GROMACS .gro file of N, CA and C in nm:
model
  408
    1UNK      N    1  10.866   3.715  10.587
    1UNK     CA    2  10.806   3.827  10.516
    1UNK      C    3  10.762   3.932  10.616
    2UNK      N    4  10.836   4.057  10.597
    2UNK     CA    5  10.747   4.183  10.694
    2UNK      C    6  10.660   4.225  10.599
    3UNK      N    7  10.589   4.307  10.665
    3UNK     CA    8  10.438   4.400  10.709
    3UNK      C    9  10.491   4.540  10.714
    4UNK      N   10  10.608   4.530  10.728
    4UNK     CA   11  10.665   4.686  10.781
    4UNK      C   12  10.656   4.792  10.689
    5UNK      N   13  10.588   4.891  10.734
    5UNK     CA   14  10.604   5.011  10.619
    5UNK      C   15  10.693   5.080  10.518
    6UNK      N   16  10.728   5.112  10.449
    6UNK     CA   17  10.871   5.184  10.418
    6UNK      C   18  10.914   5.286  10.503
    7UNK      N   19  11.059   5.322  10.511
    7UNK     CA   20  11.066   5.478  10.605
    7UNK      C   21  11.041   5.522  10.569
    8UNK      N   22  10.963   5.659  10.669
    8UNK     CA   23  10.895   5.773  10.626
    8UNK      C   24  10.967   5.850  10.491
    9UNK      N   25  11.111   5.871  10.537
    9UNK     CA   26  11.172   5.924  10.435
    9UNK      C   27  11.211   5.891  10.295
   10UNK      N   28  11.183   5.774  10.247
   10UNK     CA   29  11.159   5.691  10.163
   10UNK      C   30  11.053   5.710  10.116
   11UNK      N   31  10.950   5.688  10.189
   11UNK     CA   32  10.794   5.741  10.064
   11UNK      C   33  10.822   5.873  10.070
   12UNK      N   34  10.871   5.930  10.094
   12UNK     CA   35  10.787   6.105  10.153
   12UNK      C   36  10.887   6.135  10.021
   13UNK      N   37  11.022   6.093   9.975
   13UNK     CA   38  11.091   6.098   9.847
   13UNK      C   39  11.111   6.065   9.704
   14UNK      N   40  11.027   5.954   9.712
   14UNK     CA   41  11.049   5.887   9.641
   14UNK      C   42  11.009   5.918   9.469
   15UNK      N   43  11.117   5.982   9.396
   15UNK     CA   44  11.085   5.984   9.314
   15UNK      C   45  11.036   6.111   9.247
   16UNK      N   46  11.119   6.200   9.366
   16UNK     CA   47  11.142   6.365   9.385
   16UNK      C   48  11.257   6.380   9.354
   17UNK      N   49  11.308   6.493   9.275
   17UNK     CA   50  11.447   6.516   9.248
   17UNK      C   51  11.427   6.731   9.317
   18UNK      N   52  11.547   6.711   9.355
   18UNK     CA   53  11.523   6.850   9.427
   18UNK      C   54  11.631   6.903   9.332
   19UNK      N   55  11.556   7.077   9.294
   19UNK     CA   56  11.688   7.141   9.180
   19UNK      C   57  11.788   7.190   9.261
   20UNK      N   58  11.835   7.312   9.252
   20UNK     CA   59  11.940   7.335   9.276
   20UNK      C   60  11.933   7.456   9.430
   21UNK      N   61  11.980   7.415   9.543
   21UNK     CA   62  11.950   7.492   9.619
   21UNK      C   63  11.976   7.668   9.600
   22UNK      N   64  11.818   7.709   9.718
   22UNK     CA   65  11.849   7.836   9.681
   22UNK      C   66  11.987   7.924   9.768
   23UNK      N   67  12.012   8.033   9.779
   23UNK     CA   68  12.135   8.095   9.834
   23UNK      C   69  12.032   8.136   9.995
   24UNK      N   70  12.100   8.112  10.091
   24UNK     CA   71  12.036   8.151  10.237
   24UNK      C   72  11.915   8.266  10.245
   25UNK      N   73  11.989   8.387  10.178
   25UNK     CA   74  12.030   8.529  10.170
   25UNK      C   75  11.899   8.552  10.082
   26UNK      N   76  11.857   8.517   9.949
   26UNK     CA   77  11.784   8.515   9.828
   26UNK      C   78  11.699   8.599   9.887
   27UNK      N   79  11.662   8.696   9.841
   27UNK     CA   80  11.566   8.792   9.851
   27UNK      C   81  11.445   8.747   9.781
   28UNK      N   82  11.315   8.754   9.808
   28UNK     CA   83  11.185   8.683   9.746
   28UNK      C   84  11.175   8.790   9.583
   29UNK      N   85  11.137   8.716   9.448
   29UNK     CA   86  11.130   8.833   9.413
   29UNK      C   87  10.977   8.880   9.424
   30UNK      N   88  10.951   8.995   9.321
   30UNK     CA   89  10.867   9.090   9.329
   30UNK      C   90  10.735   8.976   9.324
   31UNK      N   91  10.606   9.069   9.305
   31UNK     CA   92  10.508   8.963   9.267
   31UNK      C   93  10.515   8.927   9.167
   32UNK      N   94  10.453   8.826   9.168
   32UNK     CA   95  10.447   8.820   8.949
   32UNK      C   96  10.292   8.746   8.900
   33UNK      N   97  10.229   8.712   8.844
   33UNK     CA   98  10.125   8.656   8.804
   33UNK      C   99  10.215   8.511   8.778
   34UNK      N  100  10.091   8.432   8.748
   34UNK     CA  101  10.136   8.333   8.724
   34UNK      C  102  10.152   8.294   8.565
   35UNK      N  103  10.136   8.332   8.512
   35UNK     CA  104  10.225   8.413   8.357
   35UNK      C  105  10.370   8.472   8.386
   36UNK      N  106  10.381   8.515   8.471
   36UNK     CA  107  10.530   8.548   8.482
   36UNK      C  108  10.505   8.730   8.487
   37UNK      N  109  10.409   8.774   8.473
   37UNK     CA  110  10.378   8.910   8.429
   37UNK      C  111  10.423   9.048   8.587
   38UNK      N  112  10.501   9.098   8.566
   38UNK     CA  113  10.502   9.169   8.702
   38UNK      C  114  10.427   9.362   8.708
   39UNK      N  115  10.303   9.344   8.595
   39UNK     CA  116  10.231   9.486   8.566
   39UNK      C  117  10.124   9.444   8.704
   40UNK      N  118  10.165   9.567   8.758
   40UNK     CA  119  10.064   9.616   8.870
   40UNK      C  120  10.149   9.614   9.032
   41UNK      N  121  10.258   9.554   9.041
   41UNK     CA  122  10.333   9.600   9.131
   41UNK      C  123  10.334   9.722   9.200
   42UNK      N  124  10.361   9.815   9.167
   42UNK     CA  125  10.386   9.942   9.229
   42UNK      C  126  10.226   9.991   9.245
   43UNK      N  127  10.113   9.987   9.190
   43UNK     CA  128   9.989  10.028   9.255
   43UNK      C  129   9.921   9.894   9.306
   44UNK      N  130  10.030   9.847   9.360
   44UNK     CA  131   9.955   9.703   9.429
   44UNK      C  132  10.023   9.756   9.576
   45UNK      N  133  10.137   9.802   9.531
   45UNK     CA  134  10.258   9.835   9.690
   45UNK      C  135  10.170   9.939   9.747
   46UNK      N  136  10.148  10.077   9.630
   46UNK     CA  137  10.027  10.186   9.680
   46UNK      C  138   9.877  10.144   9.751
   47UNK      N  139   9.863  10.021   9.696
   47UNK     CA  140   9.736  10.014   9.804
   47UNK      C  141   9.753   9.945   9.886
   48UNK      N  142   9.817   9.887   9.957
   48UNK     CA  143   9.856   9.791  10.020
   48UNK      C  144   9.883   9.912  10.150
   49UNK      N  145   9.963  10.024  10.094
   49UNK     CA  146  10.030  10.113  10.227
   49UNK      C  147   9.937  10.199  10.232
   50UNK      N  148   9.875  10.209  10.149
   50UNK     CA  149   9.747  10.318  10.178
   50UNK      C  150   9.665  10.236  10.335
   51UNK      N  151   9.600  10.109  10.273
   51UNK     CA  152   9.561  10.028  10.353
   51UNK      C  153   9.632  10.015  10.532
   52UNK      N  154   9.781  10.035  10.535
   52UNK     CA  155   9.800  10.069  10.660
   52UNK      C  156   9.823  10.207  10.727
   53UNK      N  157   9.785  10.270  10.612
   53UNK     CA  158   9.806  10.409  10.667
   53UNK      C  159   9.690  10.438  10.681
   54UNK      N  160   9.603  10.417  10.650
   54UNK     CA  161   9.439  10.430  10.692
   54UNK      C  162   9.437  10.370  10.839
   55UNK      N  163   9.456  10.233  10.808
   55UNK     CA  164   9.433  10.203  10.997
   55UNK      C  165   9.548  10.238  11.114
   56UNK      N  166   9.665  10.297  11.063
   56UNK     CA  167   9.730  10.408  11.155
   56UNK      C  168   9.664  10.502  11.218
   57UNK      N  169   9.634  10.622  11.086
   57UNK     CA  170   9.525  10.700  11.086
   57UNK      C  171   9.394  10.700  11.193
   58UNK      N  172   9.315  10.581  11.120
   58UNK     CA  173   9.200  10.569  11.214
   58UNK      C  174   9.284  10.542  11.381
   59UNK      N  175   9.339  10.475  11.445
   59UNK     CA  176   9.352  10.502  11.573
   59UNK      C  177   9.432  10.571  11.626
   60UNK      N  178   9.526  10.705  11.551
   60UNK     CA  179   9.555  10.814  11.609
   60UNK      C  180   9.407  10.878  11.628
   61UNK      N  181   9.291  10.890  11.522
   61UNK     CA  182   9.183  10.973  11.526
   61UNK      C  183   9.102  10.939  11.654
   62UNK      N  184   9.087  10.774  11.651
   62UNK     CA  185   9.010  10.763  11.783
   62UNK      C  186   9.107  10.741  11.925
   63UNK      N  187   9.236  10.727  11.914
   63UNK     CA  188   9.299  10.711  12.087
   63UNK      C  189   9.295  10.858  12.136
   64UNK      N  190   9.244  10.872  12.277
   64UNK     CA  191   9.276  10.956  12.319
   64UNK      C  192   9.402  11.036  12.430
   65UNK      N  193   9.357  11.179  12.459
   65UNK     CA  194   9.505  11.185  12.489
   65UNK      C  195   9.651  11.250  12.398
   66UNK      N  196   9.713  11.266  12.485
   66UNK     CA  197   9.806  11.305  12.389
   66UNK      C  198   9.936  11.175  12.350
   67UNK      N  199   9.885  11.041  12.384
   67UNK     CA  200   9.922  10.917  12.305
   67UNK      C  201   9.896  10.913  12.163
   68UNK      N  202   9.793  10.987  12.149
   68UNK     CA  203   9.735  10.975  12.029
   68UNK      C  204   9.821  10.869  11.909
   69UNK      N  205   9.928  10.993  11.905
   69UNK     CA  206  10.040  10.949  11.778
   69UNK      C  207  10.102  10.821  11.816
   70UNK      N  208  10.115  10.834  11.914
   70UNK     CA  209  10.220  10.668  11.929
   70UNK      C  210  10.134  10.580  11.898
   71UNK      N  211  10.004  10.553  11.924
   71UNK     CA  212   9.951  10.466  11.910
   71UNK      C  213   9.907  10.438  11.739
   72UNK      N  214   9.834  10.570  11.699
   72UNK     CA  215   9.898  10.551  11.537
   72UNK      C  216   9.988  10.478  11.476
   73UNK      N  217  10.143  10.533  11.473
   73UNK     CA  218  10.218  10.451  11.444
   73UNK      C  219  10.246  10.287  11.501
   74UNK      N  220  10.172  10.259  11.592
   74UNK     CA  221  10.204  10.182  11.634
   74UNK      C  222  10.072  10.049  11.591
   75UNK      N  223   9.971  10.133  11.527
   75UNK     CA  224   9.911  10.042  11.464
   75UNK      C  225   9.914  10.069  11.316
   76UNK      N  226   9.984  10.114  11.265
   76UNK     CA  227  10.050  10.144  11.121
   76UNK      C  228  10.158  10.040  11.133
   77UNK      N  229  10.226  10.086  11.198
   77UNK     CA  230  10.340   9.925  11.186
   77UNK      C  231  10.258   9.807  11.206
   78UNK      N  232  10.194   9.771  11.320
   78UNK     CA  233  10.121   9.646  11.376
   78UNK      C  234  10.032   9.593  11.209
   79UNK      N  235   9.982   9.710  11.143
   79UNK     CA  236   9.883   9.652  11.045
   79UNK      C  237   9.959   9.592  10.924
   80UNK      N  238  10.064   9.681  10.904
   80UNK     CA  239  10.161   9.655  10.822
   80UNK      C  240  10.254   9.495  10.824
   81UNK      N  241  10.319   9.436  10.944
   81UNK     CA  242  10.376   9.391  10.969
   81UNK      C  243  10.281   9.213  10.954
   82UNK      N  244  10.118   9.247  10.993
   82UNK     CA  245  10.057   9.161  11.007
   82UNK      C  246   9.997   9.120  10.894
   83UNK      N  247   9.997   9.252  10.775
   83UNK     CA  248   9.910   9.218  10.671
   83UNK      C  249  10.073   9.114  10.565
   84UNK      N  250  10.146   9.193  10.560
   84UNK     CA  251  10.295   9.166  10.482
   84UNK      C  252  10.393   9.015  10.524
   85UNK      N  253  10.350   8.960  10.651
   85UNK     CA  254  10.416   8.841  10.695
   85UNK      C  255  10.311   8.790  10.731
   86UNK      N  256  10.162   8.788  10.824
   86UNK     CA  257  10.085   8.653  10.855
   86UNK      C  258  10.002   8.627  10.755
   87UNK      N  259   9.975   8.755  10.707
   87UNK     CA  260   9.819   8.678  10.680
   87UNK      C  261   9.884   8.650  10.495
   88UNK      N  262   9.997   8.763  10.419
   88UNK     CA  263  10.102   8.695  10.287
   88UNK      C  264  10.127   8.548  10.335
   89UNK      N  265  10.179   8.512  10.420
   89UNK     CA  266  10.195   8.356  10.401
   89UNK      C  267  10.118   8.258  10.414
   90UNK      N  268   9.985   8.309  10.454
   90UNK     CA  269   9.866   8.231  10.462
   90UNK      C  270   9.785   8.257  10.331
   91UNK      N  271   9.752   8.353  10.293
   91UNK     CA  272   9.691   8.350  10.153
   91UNK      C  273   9.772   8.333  10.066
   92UNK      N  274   9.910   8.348  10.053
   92UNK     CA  275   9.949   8.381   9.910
   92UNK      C  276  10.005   8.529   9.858
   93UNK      N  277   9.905   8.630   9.892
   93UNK     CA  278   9.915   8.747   9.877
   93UNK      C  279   9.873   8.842   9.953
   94UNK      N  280   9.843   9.001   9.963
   94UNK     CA  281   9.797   9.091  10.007
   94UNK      C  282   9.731   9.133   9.935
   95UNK      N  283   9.629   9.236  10.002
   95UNK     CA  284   9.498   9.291   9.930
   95UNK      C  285   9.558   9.361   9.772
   96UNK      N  286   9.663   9.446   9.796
   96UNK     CA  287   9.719   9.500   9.679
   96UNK      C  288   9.724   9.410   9.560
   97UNK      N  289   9.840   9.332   9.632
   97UNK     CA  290   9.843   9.210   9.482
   97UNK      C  291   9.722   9.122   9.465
   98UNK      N  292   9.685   9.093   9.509
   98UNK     CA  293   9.547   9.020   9.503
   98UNK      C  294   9.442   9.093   9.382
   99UNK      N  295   9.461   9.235   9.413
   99UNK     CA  296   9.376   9.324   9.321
   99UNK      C  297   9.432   9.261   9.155
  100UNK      N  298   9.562   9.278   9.151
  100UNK     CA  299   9.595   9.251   9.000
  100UNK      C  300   9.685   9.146   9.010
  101UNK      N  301   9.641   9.052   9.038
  101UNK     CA  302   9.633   8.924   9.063
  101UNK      C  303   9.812   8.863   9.038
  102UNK      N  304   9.843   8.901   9.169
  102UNK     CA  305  10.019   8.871   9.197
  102UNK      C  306  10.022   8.787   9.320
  103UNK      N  307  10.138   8.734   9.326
  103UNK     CA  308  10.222   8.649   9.429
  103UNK      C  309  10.288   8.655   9.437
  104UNK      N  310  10.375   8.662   9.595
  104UNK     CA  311  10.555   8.678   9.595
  104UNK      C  312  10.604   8.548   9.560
  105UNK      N  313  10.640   8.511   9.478
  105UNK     CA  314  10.731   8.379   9.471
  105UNK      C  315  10.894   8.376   9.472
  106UNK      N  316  10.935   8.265   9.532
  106UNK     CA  317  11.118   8.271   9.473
  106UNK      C  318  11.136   8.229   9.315
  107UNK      N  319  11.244   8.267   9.264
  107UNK     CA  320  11.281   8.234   9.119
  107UNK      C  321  11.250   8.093   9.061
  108UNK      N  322  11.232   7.978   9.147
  108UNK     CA  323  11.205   7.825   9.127
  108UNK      C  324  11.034   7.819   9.150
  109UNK      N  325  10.993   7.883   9.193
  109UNK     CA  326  10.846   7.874   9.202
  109UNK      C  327  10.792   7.836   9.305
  110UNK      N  328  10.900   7.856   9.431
  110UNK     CA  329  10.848   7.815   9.577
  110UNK      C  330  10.802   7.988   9.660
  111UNK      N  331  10.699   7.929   9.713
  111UNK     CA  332  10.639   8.058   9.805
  111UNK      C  333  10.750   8.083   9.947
  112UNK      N  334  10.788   8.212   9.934
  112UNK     CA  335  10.867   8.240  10.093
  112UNK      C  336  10.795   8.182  10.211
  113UNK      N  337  10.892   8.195  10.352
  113UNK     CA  338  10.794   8.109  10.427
  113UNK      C  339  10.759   8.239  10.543
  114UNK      N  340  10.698   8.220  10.650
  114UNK     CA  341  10.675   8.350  10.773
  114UNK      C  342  10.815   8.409  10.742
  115UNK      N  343  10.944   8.336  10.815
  115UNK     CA  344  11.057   8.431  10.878
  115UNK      C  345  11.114   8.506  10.725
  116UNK      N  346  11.071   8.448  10.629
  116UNK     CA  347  11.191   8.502  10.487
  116UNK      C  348  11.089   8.656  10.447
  117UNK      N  349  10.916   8.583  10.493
  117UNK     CA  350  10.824   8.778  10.446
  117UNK      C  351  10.899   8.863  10.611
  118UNK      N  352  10.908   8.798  10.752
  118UNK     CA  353  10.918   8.878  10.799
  118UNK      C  354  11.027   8.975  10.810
  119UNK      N  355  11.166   8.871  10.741
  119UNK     CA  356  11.305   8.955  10.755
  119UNK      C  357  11.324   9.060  10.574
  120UNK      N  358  11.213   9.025  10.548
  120UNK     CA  359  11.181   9.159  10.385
  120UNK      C  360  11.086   9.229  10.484
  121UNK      N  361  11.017   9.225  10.549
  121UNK     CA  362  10.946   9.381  10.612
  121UNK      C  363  11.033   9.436  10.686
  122UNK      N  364  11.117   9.379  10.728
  122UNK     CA  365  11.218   9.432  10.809
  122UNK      C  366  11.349   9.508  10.752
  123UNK      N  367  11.392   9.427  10.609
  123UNK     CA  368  11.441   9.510  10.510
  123UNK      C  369  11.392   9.615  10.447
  124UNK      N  370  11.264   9.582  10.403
  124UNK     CA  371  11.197   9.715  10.343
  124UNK      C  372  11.177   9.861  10.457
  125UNK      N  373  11.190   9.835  10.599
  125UNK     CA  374  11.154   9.911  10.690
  125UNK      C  375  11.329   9.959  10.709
  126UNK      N  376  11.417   9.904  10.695
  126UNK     CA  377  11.555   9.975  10.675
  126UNK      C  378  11.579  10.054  10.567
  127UNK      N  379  11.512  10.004  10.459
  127UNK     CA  380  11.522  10.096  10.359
  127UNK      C  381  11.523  10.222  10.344
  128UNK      N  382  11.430  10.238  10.392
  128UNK     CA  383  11.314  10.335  10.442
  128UNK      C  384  11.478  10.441  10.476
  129UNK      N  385  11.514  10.406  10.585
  129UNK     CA  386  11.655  10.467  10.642
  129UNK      C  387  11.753  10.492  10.541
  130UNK      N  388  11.806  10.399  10.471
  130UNK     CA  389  11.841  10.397  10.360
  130UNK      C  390  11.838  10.508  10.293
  131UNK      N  391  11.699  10.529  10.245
  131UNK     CA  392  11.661  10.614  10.123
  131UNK      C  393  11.681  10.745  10.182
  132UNK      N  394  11.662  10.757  10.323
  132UNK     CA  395  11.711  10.909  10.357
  132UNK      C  396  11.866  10.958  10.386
  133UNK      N  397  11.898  10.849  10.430
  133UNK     CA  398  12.035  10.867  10.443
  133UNK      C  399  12.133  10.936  10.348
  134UNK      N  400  12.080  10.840  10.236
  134UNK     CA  401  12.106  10.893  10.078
  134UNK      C  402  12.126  11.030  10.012
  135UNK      N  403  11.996  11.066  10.101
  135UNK     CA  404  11.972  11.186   9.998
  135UNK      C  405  11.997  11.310  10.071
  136UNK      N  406  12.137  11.311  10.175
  136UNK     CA  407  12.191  11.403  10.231
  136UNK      C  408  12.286  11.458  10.100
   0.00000   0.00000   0.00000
């Protein structure tokens, strides 16, 4: 008679059925409540960028020099990048959605992980290019 534990992978499964994988690529969707509800999105996105355009703002106002601006943008991105990938995958959400009470989820009901919010800020920041490109 053993003593021996089961393999890890054996308990850690047991009695889990996994659905249907997602596609590599899957873009997270929007927020949604947990109702499924996606009202307040777009003045959740507005405060959210307000929020890094304020602390852009504030340290173009206080760096001195004629750095000024770089450093602005450079803590407009920094605030942006940090609020949208570290601290979204640690809470759940951002101040915006948080206000009207959203979460990014995938279509199965799993939360994105760091690299999937960081390569959507990185999409949304191409966009950006995108949208001007466009409108030549």
């Amino acid at each position: 008679m053993s003593n021996a534990a089961p393999p890890r992978h054996a308990a850690r499964n047991s009695g889990y059925e996994r659905g249907p994988a997602r596609p590599k690529d899957e873009f997270p969707l929007t927020g949604r409540t947990s109702s499924g509800d996606e009202t307040g999105v777009i003045p959740a996105f507005l405060i959210d960028m307000a929020l890094h355009a304020a602390i852009g703002v504030t340290a173009w106002y206080l760096a001195p020099g004629t750095t000024a601006v770089l450093y602005g943008i450079l803590a407009w991105l920094s605030a942006s990048f940090l609020h949208r990938t570290v601290i979204q995958h640690l809470t759940r959400t951002t101040i915006g959605k948080c206000r009207y009470g959203l979460r990014l989820r995938h279509a199965d009901g799993t939360y994105p992980s760091t690299w999937q919010l960081t390569a959507q800020w990185f999409r949304g920041g191409w966009s950006c290019f995108d949208l001007f490109d466009s409108a030549r």
